[in-house]
Short mmCIF file of C-alpha atoms in Angstrom, two decimals:
data_model
loop_
_atom_site.label_atom_id
_atom_site.label_comp_id
_atom_site.label_asym_id
_atom_site.label_seq_id
_atom_site.Cartn_x
_atom_site.Cartn_y
_atom_site.Cartn_z
CA MET A 1 -163.24 5.80 110.81
CA PHE A 2 -164.93 2.42 111.38
CA GLU A 3 -167.97 3.47 109.36
CA GLU A 4 -165.60 4.31 106.49
CA LEU A 5 -163.92 0.91 106.77
CA ASN A 6 -167.25 -0.88 106.80
CA GLU A 7 -168.31 1.04 103.68
CA LEU A 8 -165.09 0.05 101.89
CA LEU A 9 -165.65 -3.60 102.80
CA LYS A 10 -169.17 -3.33 101.43
CA VAL A 11 -167.94 -1.79 98.15
CA ARG A 12 -165.44 -4.61 97.64
CA ARG A 13 -168.07 -7.26 98.19
CA GLU A 14 -170.33 -5.52 95.69
CA LYS A 15 -167.46 -5.67 93.17
CA LEU A 16 -167.08 -9.37 93.93
CA GLU A 17 -170.72 -10.02 93.11
CA GLU A 18 -170.45 -7.92 89.94
CA LEU A 19 -167.54 -10.05 88.74
CA LYS A 20 -169.46 -13.23 89.40
CA ALA A 21 -172.46 -11.80 87.51
CA LYS A 22 -170.18 -11.28 84.50
CA GLY A 23 -169.18 -14.95 84.61
CA ILE A 24 -165.67 -14.19 85.98
CA ASN A 25 -164.28 -16.50 88.66
CA PRO A 26 -162.59 -14.15 91.17
CA PHE A 27 -160.74 -17.09 92.77
CA PRO A 28 -159.37 -19.30 89.94
CA TYR A 29 -157.33 -22.44 90.62
CA ARG A 30 -153.93 -21.80 89.00
CA PHE A 31 -151.99 -19.59 86.62
CA ASP A 32 -148.83 -20.14 84.56
CA PHE A 33 -146.18 -17.40 84.52
CA ASP A 34 -142.64 -17.19 83.18
CA SER A 35 -141.09 -14.16 84.90
CA ARG A 36 -140.71 -12.50 88.29
CA ALA A 37 -140.43 -8.84 89.20
CA GLU A 38 -136.69 -9.07 89.83
CA ASP A 39 -136.13 -10.51 86.34
CA ILE A 40 -137.35 -7.40 84.52
CA PRO A 41 -134.47 -5.00 85.32
CA LYS A 42 -131.94 -7.79 84.84
CA LYS A 43 -133.23 -9.03 81.49
CA PHE A 44 -134.32 -5.74 79.93
CA ALA A 45 -131.72 -3.27 81.23
CA ALA A 46 -130.66 -2.42 77.64
CA ILE A 47 -134.11 -1.16 76.58
CA LYS A 48 -134.08 2.59 75.92
CA GLU A 49 -136.90 5.10 76.15
CA GLY A 50 -139.33 4.54 73.29
CA GLU A 51 -138.23 0.93 72.76
CA GLU A 52 -140.26 -2.18 73.57
CA SER A 53 -139.27 -5.82 74.04
CA PRO A 54 -140.19 -8.05 71.10
CA GLU A 55 -141.12 -10.93 73.41
CA THR A 56 -143.87 -10.94 76.00
CA VAL A 57 -143.50 -11.68 79.69
CA THR A 58 -146.09 -13.05 82.09
CA LEU A 59 -145.96 -12.21 85.79
CA VAL A 60 -148.14 -12.51 88.86
CA GLY A 61 -148.44 -10.14 91.78
CA ARG A 62 -150.52 -8.16 94.24
CA ILE A 63 -151.56 -4.65 93.22
CA MET A 64 -149.81 -2.31 95.67
CA THR A 65 -150.39 1.07 94.02
CA LYS A 66 -152.78 2.23 91.32
CA ARG A 67 -152.98 5.64 89.70
CA GLY A 68 -154.50 7.28 86.68
CA HIS A 69 -158.06 7.53 85.45
CA GLY A 70 -159.79 7.59 82.12
CA LYS A 71 -158.56 5.32 79.37
CA ALA A 72 -155.04 4.58 80.69
CA SER A 73 -153.52 3.95 84.11
CA PHE A 74 -150.39 2.75 85.89
CA ALA A 75 -150.16 0.26 88.74
CA THR A 76 -147.45 -1.52 90.69
CA ILE A 77 -147.64 -5.24 91.35
CA GLN A 78 -145.58 -7.10 93.94
CA ASP A 79 -144.46 -10.72 93.97
CA ASP A 80 -142.05 -12.60 96.22
CA SER A 81 -139.03 -11.01 94.54
CA GLY A 82 -140.06 -7.34 94.43
CA ARG A 83 -142.21 -4.85 92.55
CA VAL A 84 -142.69 -3.90 88.91
CA GLN A 85 -144.78 -1.22 87.23
CA ILE A 86 -147.54 -2.10 84.76
CA TYR A 87 -149.42 0.11 82.29
CA ALA A 88 -152.92 -0.67 81.08
CA LYS A 89 -154.69 1.06 78.21
CA GLN A 90 -158.27 0.72 76.96
CA GLU A 91 -157.09 0.87 73.34
CA ILE A 92 -155.11 -2.37 73.90
CA LEU A 93 -157.38 -4.26 76.29
CA GLY A 94 -160.70 -3.25 74.77
CA ALA A 95 -163.49 -1.36 76.52
CA GLU A 96 -165.03 -4.32 78.36
CA LYS A 97 -161.76 -5.77 79.67
CA TYR A 98 -160.41 -2.34 80.57
CA ASP A 99 -163.57 -1.60 82.58
CA ILE A 100 -162.83 -4.70 84.66
CA TYR A 101 -159.21 -3.59 85.07
CA ARG A 102 -160.28 -0.10 86.12
CA LYS A 103 -162.33 -1.57 88.97
CA LEU A 104 -159.47 -3.62 90.37
CA ASP A 105 -158.48 -2.66 93.93
CA MET A 106 -155.19 -2.39 95.80
CA GLY A 107 -154.59 -5.83 97.26
CA ASP A 108 -156.08 -7.75 94.32
CA ILE A 109 -153.78 -10.42 92.93
CA VAL A 110 -153.45 -10.53 89.14
CA GLY A 111 -151.57 -12.26 86.38
CA VAL A 112 -150.43 -9.95 83.56
CA THR A 113 -148.96 -10.55 80.11
CA GLY A 114 -147.33 -7.85 78.04
CA HIS A 115 -144.26 -6.27 76.46
CA VAL A 116 -141.63 -4.41 78.47
CA PHE A 117 -140.92 -0.75 77.65
CA ARG A 118 -139.16 2.18 79.37
CA THR A 119 -141.20 5.24 80.38
CA LYS A 120 -140.12 8.88 80.00
CA THR A 121 -139.05 8.79 83.64
CA GLY A 122 -136.78 5.83 82.89
CA GLU A 123 -138.79 3.12 84.62
CA LEU A 124 -139.09 -0.31 83.04
CA THR A 125 -142.78 -1.06 82.74
CA ILE A 126 -145.01 -3.84 81.37
CA ARG A 127 -147.54 -2.72 78.80
CA VAL A 128 -150.47 -5.00 79.63
CA ALA A 129 -151.78 -6.99 76.65
CA ASP A 130 -153.97 -9.17 78.86
CA PHE A 131 -154.59 -9.81 82.53
CA THR A 132 -156.38 -12.33 84.75
CA LEU A 133 -157.78 -11.67 88.21
CA LEU A 134 -156.34 -14.40 90.45
CA CYS A 135 -157.75 -13.34 93.81
CA LYS A 136 -160.17 -10.59 94.75
CA SER A 137 -159.05 -8.83 97.94
CA LEU A 138 -161.99 -8.10 100.22
CA HIS A 139 -160.08 -6.05 102.78
CA PRO A 140 -158.24 -2.78 102.01
CA LEU A 141 -154.50 -2.45 102.52
CA PRO A 142 -153.03 0.06 105.00
CA GLU A 143 -152.67 3.68 103.93
CA LYS A 144 -149.80 3.96 101.44
CA TRP A 145 -147.77 6.70 103.13
CA HIS A 146 -148.06 5.61 106.76
CA GLY A 147 -148.02 1.89 106.04
CA LEU A 148 -148.66 -0.51 108.90
CA GLN A 149 -146.77 1.30 111.66
CA ASP A 150 -148.61 0.30 114.86
CA LYS A 151 -146.37 -2.45 116.24
CA GLU A 152 -149.08 -4.39 118.02
CA LEU A 153 -151.23 -4.44 114.89
CA ARG A 154 -148.20 -5.47 112.80
CA TYR A 155 -147.62 -8.50 115.02
CA ARG A 156 -151.31 -9.42 115.04
CA GLU A 157 -151.70 -9.08 111.27
CA ARG A 158 -148.27 -10.27 110.20
CA TYR A 159 -149.67 -11.21 106.77
CA VAL A 160 -150.39 -7.51 106.12
CA ASP A 161 -147.06 -6.48 107.67
CA LEU A 162 -145.24 -8.72 105.18
CA MET A 163 -147.18 -7.22 102.26
CA VAL A 164 -146.48 -3.58 102.99
CA ASN A 165 -143.17 -3.55 104.91
CA PRO A 166 -140.48 -5.16 102.71
CA GLU A 167 -137.81 -4.71 105.39
CA VAL A 168 -139.82 -6.98 107.72
CA LYS A 169 -140.03 -9.65 105.04
CA ALA A 170 -136.26 -9.34 104.44
CA VAL A 171 -135.49 -9.96 108.13
CA LEU A 172 -137.73 -13.01 108.32
CA ALA A 173 -136.29 -14.39 105.08
CA LYS A 174 -132.80 -13.90 106.53
CA ARG A 175 -133.89 -15.90 109.57
CA SER A 176 -134.63 -18.86 107.31
CA LYS A 177 -131.19 -18.55 105.71
CA ILE A 178 -129.48 -18.47 109.12
CA VAL A 179 -131.26 -21.67 110.16
CA SER A 180 -130.26 -23.30 106.88
CA LEU A 181 -126.62 -22.28 107.39
CA ILE A 182 -126.57 -23.74 110.90
CA ARG A 183 -127.86 -27.06 109.57
CA ARG A 184 -125.27 -27.06 106.79
CA PHE A 185 -122.44 -26.26 109.24
CA LEU A 186 -123.37 -29.16 111.51
CA GLU A 187 -124.03 -31.64 108.72
CA ASP A 188 -120.60 -30.83 107.25
CA LYS A 189 -119.17 -31.85 110.63
CA ASP A 190 -121.07 -35.18 110.50
CA PHE A 191 -123.79 -34.27 112.98
CA LEU A 192 -127.08 -36.09 112.47
CA GLU A 193 -130.35 -34.17 112.72
CA VAL A 194 -132.95 -36.03 114.79
CA GLU A 195 -136.48 -35.52 116.11
CA THR A 196 -137.52 -36.27 119.67
CA PRO A 197 -140.93 -36.04 121.39
CA ILE A 198 -142.58 -32.68 122.01
CA LEU A 199 -145.11 -34.16 124.45
CA HIS A 200 -143.23 -35.30 127.55
CA VAL A 201 -144.42 -37.52 130.36
CA LEU A 202 -142.17 -35.64 132.82
CA GLN A 203 -140.90 -32.09 133.10
CA GLY A 204 -137.15 -31.95 132.54
CA GLY A 205 -134.13 -30.77 130.63
CA ALA A 206 -134.09 -27.17 131.88
CA ALA A 207 -135.14 -24.99 134.80
CA ALA A 208 -138.48 -23.65 133.57
CA LYS A 209 -142.19 -23.90 134.28
CA PRO A 210 -143.88 -26.12 131.67
CA PHE A 211 -147.22 -25.96 129.89
CA GLU A 212 -149.35 -28.89 130.99
CA SER A 213 -151.82 -30.82 128.84
CA TYR A 214 -153.82 -34.03 129.23
CA HIS A 215 -154.17 -37.16 127.09
CA ASP A 216 -157.79 -38.31 127.23
CA VAL A 217 -157.27 -41.90 126.07
CA LEU A 218 -154.25 -42.61 128.27
CA LYS A 219 -155.82 -40.60 131.09
CA MET A 220 -152.54 -38.94 132.01
CA PRO A 221 -151.02 -35.47 132.12
CA LEU A 222 -148.40 -34.53 129.53
CA PHE A 223 -146.05 -31.56 129.29
CA LEU A 224 -145.01 -29.57 126.26
CA ARG A 225 -141.25 -29.93 126.24
CA ILE A 226 -139.13 -27.22 127.80
CA ALA A 227 -136.01 -28.82 126.27
CA PRO A 228 -135.13 -31.93 124.23
CA GLU A 229 -131.97 -32.55 126.29
CA LEU A 230 -132.79 -35.80 128.08
CA TYR A 231 -133.99 -37.53 124.91
CA LEU A 232 -130.95 -36.42 122.94
CA LYS A 233 -128.62 -37.80 125.61
CA ARG A 234 -130.52 -41.11 125.41
CA LEU A 235 -129.48 -41.18 121.74
CA ILE A 236 -125.83 -40.75 122.71
CA VAL A 237 -126.26 -43.68 125.12
CA GLY A 238 -127.71 -45.66 122.19
CA GLY A 239 -124.60 -45.16 120.08
CA PHE A 240 -125.04 -41.98 118.05
CA GLU A 241 -121.98 -39.80 118.61
CA LYS A 242 -123.03 -36.46 117.09
CA VAL A 243 -126.67 -35.37 117.08
CA PHE A 244 -128.67 -32.15 116.98
CA GLU A 245 -132.29 -31.13 117.05
CA LEU A 246 -133.65 -27.79 115.89
CA GLY A 247 -137.21 -27.07 116.93
CA ARG A 248 -139.72 -25.44 119.22
CA VAL A 249 -139.68 -25.57 123.00
CA PHE A 250 -142.33 -24.17 125.35
CA ARG A 251 -141.86 -22.37 128.66
CA ASN A 252 -144.70 -21.00 130.73
CA GLU A 253 -142.97 -17.75 131.59
CA GLY A 254 -143.25 -14.02 130.97
CA ILE A 255 -143.09 -12.18 127.66
CA SER A 256 -140.40 -9.56 127.06
CA TYR A 257 -138.17 -8.24 124.29
CA LYS A 258 -136.17 -11.48 124.57
CA HIS A 259 -138.81 -13.97 125.77
CA ASN A 260 -141.70 -15.66 123.98
CA PRO A 261 -143.63 -18.61 125.49
CA GLU A 262 -142.65 -20.79 122.53
CA PHE A 263 -139.31 -20.30 120.86
CA THR A 264 -136.80 -22.09 118.66
CA ILE A 265 -133.74 -23.77 120.08
CA ILE A 266 -131.02 -25.95 118.68
CA GLU A 267 -129.49 -28.54 121.00
CA ILE A 268 -126.27 -30.26 119.98
CA TYR A 269 -124.56 -33.24 121.63
CA GLN A 270 -121.12 -34.62 120.87
CA ALA A 271 -119.70 -37.77 122.46
CA TYR A 272 -116.14 -37.77 123.81
CA ALA A 273 -116.12 -33.97 124.11
CA ASP A 274 -116.29 -31.57 127.06
CA TYR A 275 -117.41 -27.98 127.50
CA ASN A 276 -114.09 -26.65 126.18
CA ASP A 277 -114.68 -28.45 122.87
CA ILE A 278 -118.25 -27.14 122.82
CA MET A 279 -117.08 -23.55 123.38
CA LYS A 280 -114.98 -23.86 120.25
CA LEU A 281 -117.89 -25.41 118.33
CA THR A 282 -120.20 -22.56 119.44
CA GLU A 283 -117.69 -19.94 118.41
CA ASP A 284 -117.10 -21.55 115.02
CA LEU A 285 -120.82 -21.96 114.30
CA ILE A 286 -121.80 -18.36 115.07
CA VAL A 287 -118.77 -16.94 113.27
CA TYR A 288 -119.65 -19.03 110.21
CA ALA A 289 -123.26 -17.84 110.22
CA ALA A 290 -122.33 -14.18 110.69
CA GLN A 291 -119.57 -14.19 108.08
CA THR A 292 -121.76 -15.97 105.52
CA ILE A 293 -124.89 -13.86 106.06
CA LEU A 294 -123.30 -10.45 106.72
CA GLY A 295 -119.87 -10.74 105.13
CA THR A 296 -118.22 -9.33 108.26
CA LEU A 297 -117.60 -10.15 111.91
CA LYS A 298 -117.91 -6.52 113.00
CA ILE A 299 -121.62 -5.95 113.30
CA GLU A 300 -123.94 -3.30 114.68
CA TYR A 301 -126.56 -4.13 117.28
CA LYS A 302 -128.77 -1.51 118.95
CA GLY A 303 -126.39 1.23 117.87
CA GLU A 304 -123.22 -0.34 119.26
CA GLN A 305 -120.42 -2.19 117.54
CA ILE A 306 -120.06 -5.89 118.32
CA ASN A 307 -116.89 -7.68 117.26
CA LEU A 308 -117.41 -11.41 116.71
CA THR A 309 -113.78 -12.03 115.75
CA PRO A 310 -112.51 -15.06 117.72
CA PRO A 311 -111.21 -16.03 120.17
CA TRP A 312 -113.94 -14.86 122.54
CA ARG A 313 -113.27 -13.97 126.15
CA ARG A 314 -113.71 -16.65 128.81
CA VAL A 315 -114.28 -15.63 132.43
CA SER A 316 -115.65 -17.55 135.41
CA LEU A 317 -118.95 -16.45 136.90
CA ILE A 318 -117.24 -15.71 140.23
CA ASP A 319 -114.60 -13.53 138.54
CA ALA A 320 -117.26 -11.74 136.50
CA LEU A 321 -119.05 -10.83 139.75
CA LYS A 322 -115.73 -9.65 141.22
CA GLU A 323 -115.20 -7.39 138.20
CA ALA A 324 -118.63 -5.88 138.96
CA GLY A 325 -117.51 -5.13 142.53
CA ILE A 326 -119.17 -8.16 144.17
CA ASP A 327 -116.61 -10.51 145.69
CA ILE A 328 -118.11 -13.80 146.84
CA SER A 329 -114.90 -15.84 146.63
CA ASP A 330 -114.74 -18.38 149.47
CA LYS A 331 -117.78 -16.78 151.11
CA SER A 332 -120.16 -18.86 153.22
CA GLU A 333 -123.89 -18.93 152.50
CA PRO A 334 -124.69 -16.50 155.37
CA ASP A 335 -122.05 -14.09 154.02
CA ILE A 336 -123.53 -14.32 150.51
CA ARG A 337 -126.98 -13.62 151.93
CA GLN A 338 -125.62 -10.48 153.56
CA ILE A 339 -124.09 -9.41 150.23
CA ALA A 340 -127.45 -9.96 148.54
CA LYS A 341 -129.18 -7.89 151.23
CA LYS A 342 -126.57 -5.13 150.93
CA HIS A 343 -127.16 -4.91 147.16
CA GLY A 344 -130.95 -4.75 147.55
CA LEU A 345 -131.62 -8.13 145.98
CA GLU A 346 -135.23 -9.25 146.34
CA GLY A 347 -136.32 -12.83 147.00
CA TYR A 348 -132.95 -14.09 148.24
CA GLU A 349 -134.37 -15.15 151.61
CA GLU A 350 -136.19 -18.18 150.19
CA ILE A 351 -133.48 -19.67 147.95
CA GLY A 352 -130.12 -21.38 148.36
CA ARG A 353 -126.54 -20.24 147.82
CA GLY A 354 -126.28 -21.11 144.13
CA LYS A 355 -129.49 -19.34 143.15
CA ILE A 356 -128.47 -16.23 145.13
CA ILE A 357 -125.20 -16.15 143.17
CA ASN A 358 -127.18 -16.46 139.94
CA LEU A 359 -129.50 -13.62 140.98
CA LEU A 360 -126.49 -11.38 141.70
CA TYR A 361 -125.03 -12.29 138.32
CA ASP A 362 -128.33 -11.70 136.47
CA LYS A 363 -128.83 -8.28 138.06
CA PHE A 364 -125.32 -6.86 138.10
CA VAL A 365 -123.31 -8.62 135.38
CA GLU A 366 -125.14 -10.10 132.38
CA ALA A 367 -126.56 -6.89 130.88
CA LYS A 368 -123.13 -5.23 131.06
CA LEU A 369 -121.44 -7.92 128.95
CA ARG A 370 -121.53 -6.44 125.46
CA GLN A 371 -118.79 -8.21 123.50
CA PRO A 372 -118.91 -12.03 123.10
CA THR A 373 -118.12 -13.58 126.48
CA PHE A 374 -118.24 -17.15 127.75
CA ILE A 375 -119.26 -17.08 131.43
CA ILE A 376 -117.89 -20.39 132.69
CA ASP A 377 -117.94 -22.53 135.85
CA HIS A 378 -121.40 -22.03 137.37
CA PRO A 379 -122.63 -23.03 140.85
CA LEU A 380 -123.35 -26.73 141.31
CA GLU A 381 -126.80 -26.09 142.84
CA THR A 382 -128.16 -24.40 139.69
CA SER A 383 -126.91 -27.00 137.21
CA PRO A 384 -128.40 -30.44 138.01
CA LEU A 385 -127.51 -31.93 134.62
CA ALA A 386 -123.88 -30.71 134.38
CA LYS A 387 -120.71 -32.55 135.37
CA LYS A 388 -118.90 -31.37 138.51
CA HIS A 389 -115.87 -29.23 137.75
CA ARG A 390 -112.70 -31.26 137.66
CA SER A 391 -110.74 -28.71 139.76
CA LYS A 392 -113.18 -26.20 141.30
CA PRO A 393 -115.25 -27.60 144.19
CA GLY A 394 -118.83 -26.33 144.27
CA CYS A 395 -118.84 -25.57 140.52
CA VAL A 396 -119.81 -27.42 137.36
CA GLU A 397 -118.32 -27.39 133.88
CA ARG A 398 -120.92 -25.15 132.31
CA PHE A 399 -120.85 -22.01 130.20
CA GLU A 400 -123.28 -19.39 129.01
CA LEU A 401 -122.49 -17.28 125.96
CA ILE A 402 -123.42 -13.62 126.41
CA ILE A 403 -123.43 -11.12 123.55
CA ALA A 404 -124.92 -7.61 123.79
CA GLY A 405 -126.26 -8.37 127.25
CA MET A 406 -128.23 -11.43 126.05
CA GLU A 407 -127.69 -15.09 126.83
CA LEU A 408 -127.41 -16.84 123.46
CA ALA A 409 -126.17 -20.28 124.49
CA ASN A 410 -125.96 -22.62 127.46
CA ALA A 411 -123.74 -25.70 127.55
CA PHE A 412 -122.22 -28.36 129.82
CA SER A 413 -119.80 -31.13 130.14
CA GLU A 414 -122.76 -33.49 130.56
CA LEU A 415 -123.23 -35.37 133.81
CA ASN A 416 -122.87 -39.07 133.02
CA ASP A 417 -122.53 -40.52 136.53
CA PRO A 418 -125.93 -42.17 137.23
CA VAL A 419 -125.39 -42.20 141.00
CA ASP A 420 -124.60 -38.49 141.10
CA GLN A 421 -127.49 -37.76 138.73
CA ARG A 422 -129.94 -39.66 140.97
CA GLU A 423 -128.80 -37.66 144.00
CA ARG A 424 -129.29 -34.40 142.14
CA PHE A 425 -132.72 -35.43 140.88
CA ALA A 426 -133.63 -36.28 144.47
CA ARG A 427 -132.65 -32.77 145.53
CA GLN A 428 -134.70 -31.37 142.67
CA ALA A 429 -137.67 -33.45 143.81
CA GLU A 430 -137.37 -31.87 147.28
CA LEU A 431 -137.38 -28.41 145.73
CA LYS A 432 -140.42 -29.31 143.60
CA ALA A 433 -142.26 -30.59 146.69
CA ALA A 434 -141.44 -27.30 148.40
CA GLY A 435 -143.12 -25.38 145.57
CA ASP A 436 -140.34 -24.80 142.99
CA GLU A 437 -142.25 -25.11 139.69
CA GLU A 438 -139.01 -25.03 137.66
CA ALA A 439 -137.32 -27.97 139.38
CA GLU A 440 -136.43 -31.13 137.43
CA SER A 441 -138.50 -34.31 137.76
CA MET A 442 -137.14 -37.67 138.93
CA ASP A 443 -136.79 -39.36 135.53
CA GLU A 444 -136.26 -43.07 136.19
CA ASP A 445 -136.03 -43.99 132.51
CA PHE A 446 -133.29 -41.42 131.93
CA LEU A 447 -131.42 -42.72 134.98
CA ARG A 448 -131.74 -46.26 133.60
CA ALA A 449 -130.23 -45.03 130.32
CA LEU A 450 -127.29 -43.50 132.20
CA GLU A 451 -126.75 -46.82 133.98
CA TYR A 452 -126.17 -48.45 130.59
CA GLY A 453 -123.42 -45.87 130.06
CA LEU A 454 -123.26 -42.37 128.60
CA PRO A 455 -119.79 -41.63 127.21
CA PRO A 456 -118.13 -38.32 128.10
CA THR A 457 -120.33 -35.81 126.24
CA GLY A 458 -120.51 -32.10 125.58
CA GLY A 459 -123.93 -30.56 125.08
CA LEU A 460 -125.07 -27.17 123.82
CA GLY A 461 -128.30 -25.22 123.44
CA ILE A 462 -128.50 -22.04 121.33
CA GLY A 463 -131.52 -19.73 121.24
CA ILE A 464 -132.15 -19.32 117.52
CA ASP A 465 -134.48 -16.34 117.92
CA ARG A 466 -131.92 -14.35 119.92
CA LEU A 467 -129.16 -15.26 117.47
CA VAL A 468 -131.33 -13.98 114.61
CA MET A 469 -132.03 -10.79 116.61
CA LEU A 470 -128.28 -10.23 116.86
CA LEU A 471 -127.49 -10.95 113.21
CA THR A 472 -130.38 -8.83 111.87
CA ASN A 473 -130.11 -5.95 114.40
CA GLN A 474 -133.66 -6.39 115.70
CA LEU A 475 -134.58 -4.99 119.11
CA SER A 476 -137.31 -7.48 120.03
CA ILE A 477 -137.79 -11.22 119.70
CA ARG A 478 -141.21 -10.46 118.22
CA ASP A 479 -139.49 -8.86 115.23
CA VAL A 480 -137.85 -12.17 114.28
CA LEU A 481 -140.89 -14.39 114.86
CA LEU A 482 -143.42 -14.78 112.08
CA PHE A 483 -146.27 -15.02 114.57
CA PRO A 484 -145.34 -13.88 118.10
CA HIS A 485 -147.79 -14.63 120.90
CA MET A 486 -150.36 -11.91 121.54
CA LYS A 487 -153.42 -11.67 123.74
CA PRO A 488 -156.37 -12.18 121.38
CA LEU A 489 -158.61 -9.25 120.59
CA SER A 490 -162.34 -9.72 121.10
CA GLN A 491 -163.96 -11.00 117.93
CA THR A 492 -166.37 -8.06 118.07
CA GLN A 493 -163.68 -5.44 118.70
CA PRO A 494 -162.91 -3.30 115.65
CA ALA A 495 -159.37 -3.08 114.32
CA PRO A 496 -157.21 -0.37 115.96
CA GLU A 497 -157.71 3.10 114.50
CA GLU A 498 -154.02 3.36 113.60
CA MET A 499 -154.60 1.19 110.54
CA LYS A 500 -155.29 3.90 107.97
CA ILE A 501 -157.01 2.75 104.82
CA LEU A 502 -155.96 3.46 101.26
CA ASP A 503 -157.91 5.94 99.23
CA GLU A 504 -160.22 3.72 97.20
CA LYS A 505 -161.42 6.45 94.85
#
């Protein structure tokens, strides 16, 4: 297999040298064209068999299929909009030019000019009057019937995946449209898009282990941000009333179908609002995106029907546990530890009451929530940046949005009491000193900002990758990322055998 691949690579390089020997530049600088593949069926639908367009069209594209030998042959070229068939004939191109055409390979990028006609099989086709090689492909495409099926190889060589699997390209293009719609929705509501630092002096904004770096000139450690939250709230202190940031965050955690070490989040902050207002904003935003992209609020995900029609259910975390048969209402910490032991929960011995409650919820509740559900009123101990609940002691005004067993959003009535915030940071510092790598840092500058005055504020974070998974019915986060993280292959290791090569004969 690998010997065959090496031979094919050698043949293509020999063709490259042959082109250069003929004075042909196999990598020219630019090319003018006036049409795209999708234009041909739209513009020339009226052409009948045996007819030909009076005007010429010029297109560019990558050769995806090639068939026929002798003095005439068909090929299919693909551009960003789709595919179109071309037909080349020695009688039209001349012997010398046709010989060059005949030696073109699948994967080569060409510009073609010609008239459009309809074949006996009814397919609109471009009769090539002239062509230009725009890029010589030195590596063969995957085998035409099997395509690029090996998932690991697809993720590693996404550029090939996009070439040969149009459904993958469609999903990733839809991702871009979803992001654009979210921006439009917020801008129409007078939110201002901002940019805050990615390199942080302190770890903060979420419970996660950071990636650490080092600045040589300043001689100090820096952290890739795990969340932009604390900077965005500084902007609310400064007088902006509606802000959002859409960008990458980085968390040094495991990889799974819903986790990638770097992922895209949008965080939104609105002054003079609380978590009830933010629940409505979240609902409106996702409904708008789904309705605009899909044209319906009844969607399919992993084979089940999800109904996004509002209003969405709201249930407290304690009540959600009770519905799962775990009643911790008014239970002391020793009682909750016994409940955790009874349910076989691991690791509860070393953590406090709030985290035990969260572990029970994560194991026995979240995955069972299929329809859109706001889980509200979380334990105080697990939410150091959220405002205490106005009527439920021991809880904060926080919600998580769960759809199809996945957390899509996390939001608070933001804590704006600097004294309370300092006390909670102090507790986090104790946890960090005891070995909790996810605990918040004592951020004196943020506390100083709060002392100037943060108005009542509602804040929200939405995982864009998971939202795209939901709206495109993709089973893994890696299917909605252009370049998911992978362990690198050795530079000397050959490509996996699953990548079958096209017949070059």
